[in-house]
Coordinates of C-alpha atoms and ligand atoms in Angstrom, one line a residue:
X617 CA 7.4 6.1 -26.5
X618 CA 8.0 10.1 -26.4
X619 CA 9.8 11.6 -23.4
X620 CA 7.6 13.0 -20.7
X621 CA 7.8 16.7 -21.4
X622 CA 8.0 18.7 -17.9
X623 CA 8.1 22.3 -17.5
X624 CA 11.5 24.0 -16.4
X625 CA 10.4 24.8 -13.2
X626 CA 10.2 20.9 -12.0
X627 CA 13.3 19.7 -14.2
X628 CA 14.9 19.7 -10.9
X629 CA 12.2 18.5 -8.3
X630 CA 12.0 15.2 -10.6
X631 CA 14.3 12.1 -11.0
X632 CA 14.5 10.1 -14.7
X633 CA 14.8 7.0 -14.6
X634 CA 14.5 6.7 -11.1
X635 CA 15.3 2.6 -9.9
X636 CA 12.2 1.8 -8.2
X637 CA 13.3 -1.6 -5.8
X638 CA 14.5 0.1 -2.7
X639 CA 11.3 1.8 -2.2
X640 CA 9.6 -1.3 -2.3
X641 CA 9.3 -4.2 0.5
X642 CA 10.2 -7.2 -2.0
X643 CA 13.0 -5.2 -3.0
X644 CA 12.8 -5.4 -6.8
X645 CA 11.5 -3.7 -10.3
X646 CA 13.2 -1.3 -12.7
X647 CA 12.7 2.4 -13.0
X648 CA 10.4 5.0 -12.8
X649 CA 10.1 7.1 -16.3
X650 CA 9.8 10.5 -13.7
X651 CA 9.9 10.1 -9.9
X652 CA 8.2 13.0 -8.0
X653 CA 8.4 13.4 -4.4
X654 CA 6.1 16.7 -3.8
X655 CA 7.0 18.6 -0.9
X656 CA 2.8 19.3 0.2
X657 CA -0.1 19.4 -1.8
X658 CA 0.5 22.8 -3.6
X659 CA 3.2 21.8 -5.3
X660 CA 1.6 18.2 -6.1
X661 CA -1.4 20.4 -7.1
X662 CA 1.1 22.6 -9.6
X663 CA 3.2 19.4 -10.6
X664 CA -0.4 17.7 -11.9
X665 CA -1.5 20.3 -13.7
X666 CA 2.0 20.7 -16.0
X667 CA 1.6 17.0 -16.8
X668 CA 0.2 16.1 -20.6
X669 CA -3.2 15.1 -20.4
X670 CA -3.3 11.2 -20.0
X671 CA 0.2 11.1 -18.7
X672 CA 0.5 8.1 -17.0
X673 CA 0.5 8.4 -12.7
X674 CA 1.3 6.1 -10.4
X675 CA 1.0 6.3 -6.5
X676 CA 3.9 4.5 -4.1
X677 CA 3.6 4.9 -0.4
X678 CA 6.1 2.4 1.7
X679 CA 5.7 0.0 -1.0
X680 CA 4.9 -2.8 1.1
X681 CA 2.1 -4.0 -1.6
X682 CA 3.5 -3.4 -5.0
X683 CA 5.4 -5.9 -7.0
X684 CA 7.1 -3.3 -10.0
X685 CA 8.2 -5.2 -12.8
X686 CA 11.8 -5.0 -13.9
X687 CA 10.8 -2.9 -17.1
X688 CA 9.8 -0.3 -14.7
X689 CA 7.2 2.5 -15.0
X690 CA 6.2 4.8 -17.7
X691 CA 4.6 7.7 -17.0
X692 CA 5.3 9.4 -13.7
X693 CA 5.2 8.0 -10.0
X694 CA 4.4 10.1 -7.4
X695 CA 5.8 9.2 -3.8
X696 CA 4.2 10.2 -0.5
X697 CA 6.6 9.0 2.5
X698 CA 8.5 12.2 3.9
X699 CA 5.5 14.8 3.0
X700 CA 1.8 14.5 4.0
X701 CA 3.1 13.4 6.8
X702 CA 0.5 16.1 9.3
X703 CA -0.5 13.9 12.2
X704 CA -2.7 15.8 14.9
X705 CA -5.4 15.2 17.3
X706 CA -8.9 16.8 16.6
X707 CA -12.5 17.3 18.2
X708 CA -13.9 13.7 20.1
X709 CA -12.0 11.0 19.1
X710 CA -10.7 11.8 16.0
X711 CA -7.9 12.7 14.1
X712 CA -6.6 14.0 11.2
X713 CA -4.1 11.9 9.2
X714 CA -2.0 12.7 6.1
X715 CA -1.2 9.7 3.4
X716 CA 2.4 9.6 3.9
X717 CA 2.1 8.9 7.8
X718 CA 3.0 5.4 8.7
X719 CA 0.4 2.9 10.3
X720 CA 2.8 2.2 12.9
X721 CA 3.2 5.9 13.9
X722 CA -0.6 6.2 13.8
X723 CA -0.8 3.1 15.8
X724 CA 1.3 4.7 18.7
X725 CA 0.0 8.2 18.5
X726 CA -3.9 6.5 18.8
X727 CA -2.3 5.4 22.6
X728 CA -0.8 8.5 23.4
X729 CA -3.5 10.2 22.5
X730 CA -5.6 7.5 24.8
X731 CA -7.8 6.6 21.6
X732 CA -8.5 3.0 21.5
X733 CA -8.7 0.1 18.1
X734 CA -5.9 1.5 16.3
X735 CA -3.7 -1.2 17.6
X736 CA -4.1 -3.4 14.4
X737 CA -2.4 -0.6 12.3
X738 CA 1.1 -1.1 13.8
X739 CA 1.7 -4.3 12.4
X740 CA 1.2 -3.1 8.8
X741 CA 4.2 -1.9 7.4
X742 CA 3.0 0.9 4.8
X743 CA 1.5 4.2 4.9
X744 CA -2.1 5.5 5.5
X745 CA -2.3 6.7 2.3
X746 CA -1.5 3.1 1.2
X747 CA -4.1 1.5 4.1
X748 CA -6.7 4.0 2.4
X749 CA -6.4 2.6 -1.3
X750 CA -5.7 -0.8 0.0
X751 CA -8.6 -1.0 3.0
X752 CA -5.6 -2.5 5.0
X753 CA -6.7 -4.5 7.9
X754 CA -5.1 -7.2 10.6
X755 CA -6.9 -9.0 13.6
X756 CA -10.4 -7.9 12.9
X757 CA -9.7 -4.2 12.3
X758 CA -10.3 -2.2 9.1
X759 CA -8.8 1.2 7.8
X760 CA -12.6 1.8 6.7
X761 CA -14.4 1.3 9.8
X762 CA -12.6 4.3 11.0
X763 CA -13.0 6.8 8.1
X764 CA -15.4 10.0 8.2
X765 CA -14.1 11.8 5.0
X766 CA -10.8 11.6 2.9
X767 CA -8.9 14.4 1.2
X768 CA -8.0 14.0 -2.5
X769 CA -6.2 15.2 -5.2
X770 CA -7.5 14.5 -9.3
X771 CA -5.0 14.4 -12.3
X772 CA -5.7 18.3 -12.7
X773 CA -4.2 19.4 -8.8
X774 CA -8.5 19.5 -7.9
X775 CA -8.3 19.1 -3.9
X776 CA -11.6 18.3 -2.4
X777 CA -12.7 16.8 0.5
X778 CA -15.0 13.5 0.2
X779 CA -17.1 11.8 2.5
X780 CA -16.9 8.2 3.4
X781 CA -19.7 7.6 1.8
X782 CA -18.6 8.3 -1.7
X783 CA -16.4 4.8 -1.8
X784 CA -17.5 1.3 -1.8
X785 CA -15.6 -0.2 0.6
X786 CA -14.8 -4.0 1.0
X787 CA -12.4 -6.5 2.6
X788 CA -9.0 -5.1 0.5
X789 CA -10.8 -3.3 -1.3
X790 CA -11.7 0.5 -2.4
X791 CA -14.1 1.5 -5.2
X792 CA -13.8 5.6 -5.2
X793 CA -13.8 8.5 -8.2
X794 CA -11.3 7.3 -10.4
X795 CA -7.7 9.3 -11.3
X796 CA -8.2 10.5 -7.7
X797 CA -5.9 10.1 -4.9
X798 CA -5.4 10.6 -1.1
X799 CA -3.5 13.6 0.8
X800 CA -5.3 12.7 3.9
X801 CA -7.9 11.0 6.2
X802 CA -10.0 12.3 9.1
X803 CA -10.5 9.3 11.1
X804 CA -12.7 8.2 14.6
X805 CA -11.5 5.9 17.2
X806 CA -12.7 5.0 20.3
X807 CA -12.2 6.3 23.8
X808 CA -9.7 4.4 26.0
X809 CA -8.2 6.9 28.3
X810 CA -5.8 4.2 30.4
X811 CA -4.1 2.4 26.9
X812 CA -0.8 1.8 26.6
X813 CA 1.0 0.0 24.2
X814 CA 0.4 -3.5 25.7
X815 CA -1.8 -4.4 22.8
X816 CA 0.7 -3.3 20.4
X817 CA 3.2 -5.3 21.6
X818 CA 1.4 -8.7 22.2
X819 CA -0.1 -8.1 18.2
X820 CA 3.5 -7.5 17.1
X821 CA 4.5 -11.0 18.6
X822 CA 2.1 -12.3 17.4
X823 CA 3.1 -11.6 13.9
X824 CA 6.3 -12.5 14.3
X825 CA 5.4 -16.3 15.2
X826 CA 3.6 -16.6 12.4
X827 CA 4.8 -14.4 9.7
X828 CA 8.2 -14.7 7.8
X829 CA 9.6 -10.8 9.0
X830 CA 13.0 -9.5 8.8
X831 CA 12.2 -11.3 5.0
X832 CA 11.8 -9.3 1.8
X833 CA 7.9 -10.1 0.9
X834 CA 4.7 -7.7 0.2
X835 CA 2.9 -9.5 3.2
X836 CA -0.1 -11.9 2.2
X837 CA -0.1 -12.3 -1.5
X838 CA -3.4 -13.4 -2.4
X839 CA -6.9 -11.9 -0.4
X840 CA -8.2 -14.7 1.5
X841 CA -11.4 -16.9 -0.3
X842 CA -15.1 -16.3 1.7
X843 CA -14.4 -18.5 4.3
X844 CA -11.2 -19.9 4.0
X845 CA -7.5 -18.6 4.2
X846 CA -5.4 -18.6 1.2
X847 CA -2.1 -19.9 3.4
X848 CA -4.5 -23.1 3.7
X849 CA -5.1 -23.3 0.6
X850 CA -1.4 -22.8 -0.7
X851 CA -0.3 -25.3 2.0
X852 CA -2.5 -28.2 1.3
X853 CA -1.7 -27.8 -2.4
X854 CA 2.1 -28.8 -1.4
X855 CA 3.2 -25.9 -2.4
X856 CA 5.1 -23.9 0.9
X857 CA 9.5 -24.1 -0.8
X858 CA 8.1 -24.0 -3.9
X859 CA 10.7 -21.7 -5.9
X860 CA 11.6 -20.3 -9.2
X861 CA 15.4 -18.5 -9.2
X862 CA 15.1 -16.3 -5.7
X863 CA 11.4 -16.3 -5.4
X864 CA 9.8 -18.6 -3.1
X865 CA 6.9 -19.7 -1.2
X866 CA 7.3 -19.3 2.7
X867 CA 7.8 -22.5 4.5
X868 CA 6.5 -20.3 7.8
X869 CA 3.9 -18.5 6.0
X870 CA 2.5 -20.3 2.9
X871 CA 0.9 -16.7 1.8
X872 CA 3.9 -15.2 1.5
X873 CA 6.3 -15.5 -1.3
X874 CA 10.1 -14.5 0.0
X875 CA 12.6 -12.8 -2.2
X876 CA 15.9 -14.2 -1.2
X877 CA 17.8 -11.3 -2.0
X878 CA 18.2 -12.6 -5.5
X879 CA 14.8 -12.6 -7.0
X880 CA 14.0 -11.1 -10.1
X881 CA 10.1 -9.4 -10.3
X882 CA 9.5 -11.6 -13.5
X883 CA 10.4 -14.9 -11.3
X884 CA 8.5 -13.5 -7.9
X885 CA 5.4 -13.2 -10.9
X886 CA 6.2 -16.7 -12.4
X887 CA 5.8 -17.9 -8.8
X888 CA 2.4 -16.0 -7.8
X889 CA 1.0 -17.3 -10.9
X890 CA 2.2 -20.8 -10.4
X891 CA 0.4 -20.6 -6.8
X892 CA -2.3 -19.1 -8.6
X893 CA -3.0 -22.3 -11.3
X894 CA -2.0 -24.9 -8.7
X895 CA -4.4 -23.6 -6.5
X896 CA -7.6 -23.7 -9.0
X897 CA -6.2 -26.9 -9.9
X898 CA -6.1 -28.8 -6.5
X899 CA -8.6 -27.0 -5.0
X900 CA -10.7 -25.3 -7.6
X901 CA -10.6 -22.0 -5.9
X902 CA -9.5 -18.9 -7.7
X903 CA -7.0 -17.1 -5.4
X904 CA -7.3 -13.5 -6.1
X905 CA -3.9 -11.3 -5.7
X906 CA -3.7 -8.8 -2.9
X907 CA -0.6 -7.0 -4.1
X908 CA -0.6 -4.8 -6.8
X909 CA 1.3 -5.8 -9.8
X910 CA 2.2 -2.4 -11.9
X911 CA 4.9 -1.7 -14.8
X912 CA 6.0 -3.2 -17.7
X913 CA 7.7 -6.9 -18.4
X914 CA 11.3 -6.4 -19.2
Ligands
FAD2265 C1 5.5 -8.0 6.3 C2 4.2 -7.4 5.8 C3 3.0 -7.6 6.5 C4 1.8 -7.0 6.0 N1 0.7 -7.2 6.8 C5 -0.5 -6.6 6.3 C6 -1.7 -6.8 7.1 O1 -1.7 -7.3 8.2 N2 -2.8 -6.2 6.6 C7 -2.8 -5.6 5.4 O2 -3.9 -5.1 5.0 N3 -1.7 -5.4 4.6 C8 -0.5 -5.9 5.1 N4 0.6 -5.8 4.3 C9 0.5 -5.2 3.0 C10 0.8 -3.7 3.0 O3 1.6 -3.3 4.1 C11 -0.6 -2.9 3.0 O4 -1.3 -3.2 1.9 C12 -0.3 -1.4 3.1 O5 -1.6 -0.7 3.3 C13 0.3 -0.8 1.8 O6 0.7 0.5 2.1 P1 1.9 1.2 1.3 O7 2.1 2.6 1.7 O8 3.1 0.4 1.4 O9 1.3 1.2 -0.2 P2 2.1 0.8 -1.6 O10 2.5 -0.6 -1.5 O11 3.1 1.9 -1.8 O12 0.8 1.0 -2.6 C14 -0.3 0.1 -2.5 C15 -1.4 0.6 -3.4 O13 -1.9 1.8 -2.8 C16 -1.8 2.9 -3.8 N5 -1.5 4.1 -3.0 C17 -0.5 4.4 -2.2 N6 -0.6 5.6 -1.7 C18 -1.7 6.1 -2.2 C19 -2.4 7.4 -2.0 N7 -1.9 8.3 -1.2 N8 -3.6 7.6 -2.7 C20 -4.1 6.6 -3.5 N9 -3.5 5.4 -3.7 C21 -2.3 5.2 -3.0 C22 -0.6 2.5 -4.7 O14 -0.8 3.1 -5.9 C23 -0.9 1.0 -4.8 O15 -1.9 0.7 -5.7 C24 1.8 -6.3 4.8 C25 3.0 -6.2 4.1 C26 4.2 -6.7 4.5 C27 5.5 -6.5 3.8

């Protein structure tokens, strides 16, 4: 494949072959073609519209759902953690969010800002630009439920402002204008003058008694089945230990697949896939992944 051509201009505000696994939670994956960090949205805005026509662009936001392959990424990826990052309270009970924000520092301003069932944001260790594509949820709360309109950016540096009610929105899962991304969220919460970070806090142990963290995984693996839990499923199949090289299934958490430090993305695939086959075998369910798997196979 033919070099990405850039303009001079942003032959110094990219990085070639750019290693992707330490901006992603499992830790793994080879490089980007172009990395692209934009400083706001005009110079994302300028950036897009140098780019060849069908260039390929990716989105990364904390990484914490993204399994890159160790062939990396062609085309370029654009990263949002350090800008977008405009926090700040409007009209009612609403605020304005931009992508690269973190849930957990949402999750905390929402109680500052006495503004009540943004708790279930501070467990989820991504961005809310990530939380936006992915309809990230935990303990009953959903991203969705609290959007009134998104900002976007398209492949040519368009910015418009969309209403919620231009995406079909379902459990981890966003159906929106395609080649379109987010820069920011205007969301609602409730009123709760007297909240402190109680909630937080009890949610966050929560997690910890159940989930495998301090661990390098991507969270939950597969979406859970109508009316059943994938761990279940996983579990029941025999399957928690189950490894190939550094990639295994979470004896604490059967929907979590750990990367022991010396995983490979090829064997933490071979193992979600295993899951995946076991699973329809035992159980005849089809487990459906949560994380997205992007890049190319070594
Ligand atoms: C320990 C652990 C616990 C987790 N718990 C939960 C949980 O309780 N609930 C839950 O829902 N998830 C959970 N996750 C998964 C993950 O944190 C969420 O899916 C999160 O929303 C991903 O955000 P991110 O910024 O890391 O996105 P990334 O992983 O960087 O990207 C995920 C997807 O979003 C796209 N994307 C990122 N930014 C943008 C943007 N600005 N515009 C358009 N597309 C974009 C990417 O291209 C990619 O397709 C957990 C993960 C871990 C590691």
């Amino acid at each position: 494949m033919m070099a990405l051509q850039l303009p001079p201009n942003f032959t110094d505000r990219v990085r070639h072959n750019e290693p992707l696994a330490s901006y992603t939670s499992w830790r793994v994956g080879g490089p980007a073609e172009v990395f692209f960090k934009p400083q706001d949205a005009k110079e994302l805005a300028a950036f897009l519209q140098s780019l060849e026509p069908g260039t390929p662009i990716h989105w990364i936001g904390l990484g914490s759902n993204l399994l890159v392959r160790d062939g990396g990424i062609r085309g370029v990826v654009i990263a949002t953690l350090g800008a977008f990052n405009e926090l700040k309270r409007l009209e009612g009970n609403e605020l304005w969010t931009g992508s690269g924000v973190t849930c957990a520092k949402l999750a905390k301003q929402c109680v500052k800002w006495g503004l009540g069932s943004g708790e279930f944001f501070a467990g989820i260790p991504g961005t809310m630009g990530g939380a936006l594509a992915m309809n990230a949820g935990a303990f009953g709360g959903e991203t969705w439920n609290h959007v009134i309109e998104v900002e976007t950016i398209d492949r040519r540096g368009a910015i418009r402002l969309r209403p919620a009610g231009d995406y079909r929105v379902a459990y981890r899962h966003v159906d929106g204008p395609s080649d379109e991304w987010f820069l920011g969220a205007r969301l609602r919460f409730e009123p709760r003058p007297n909240a402190d970070e109680t909630p937080i806090k009890l949610l966050l142990a929560r997690r910890k008694a159940t989930q495998p963290i301090g661990e390098l995984s991507c969270g939950s693996v597969f979406t859970n089945p109508p009316g059943d839990h994938a761990a279940r499923l996983i579990e029941s199949a025999g399957l928690k230990g189950f490894h190939i090289g550094g990639a295994r299934v979470s004896d604490k958490h059967a929907n979590f697949i750990i990367n022991d430090g010396t995983a490979t993305a090829d064997e933490l695939e071979r193992v979600i896939e295993h899951v995946r086959a076991t699973v329809q075998r035992v159980h005849g369910v089809a487990l459906t992944p949560e994380v997205r798997i992007v890049g190319e196979r070594k």
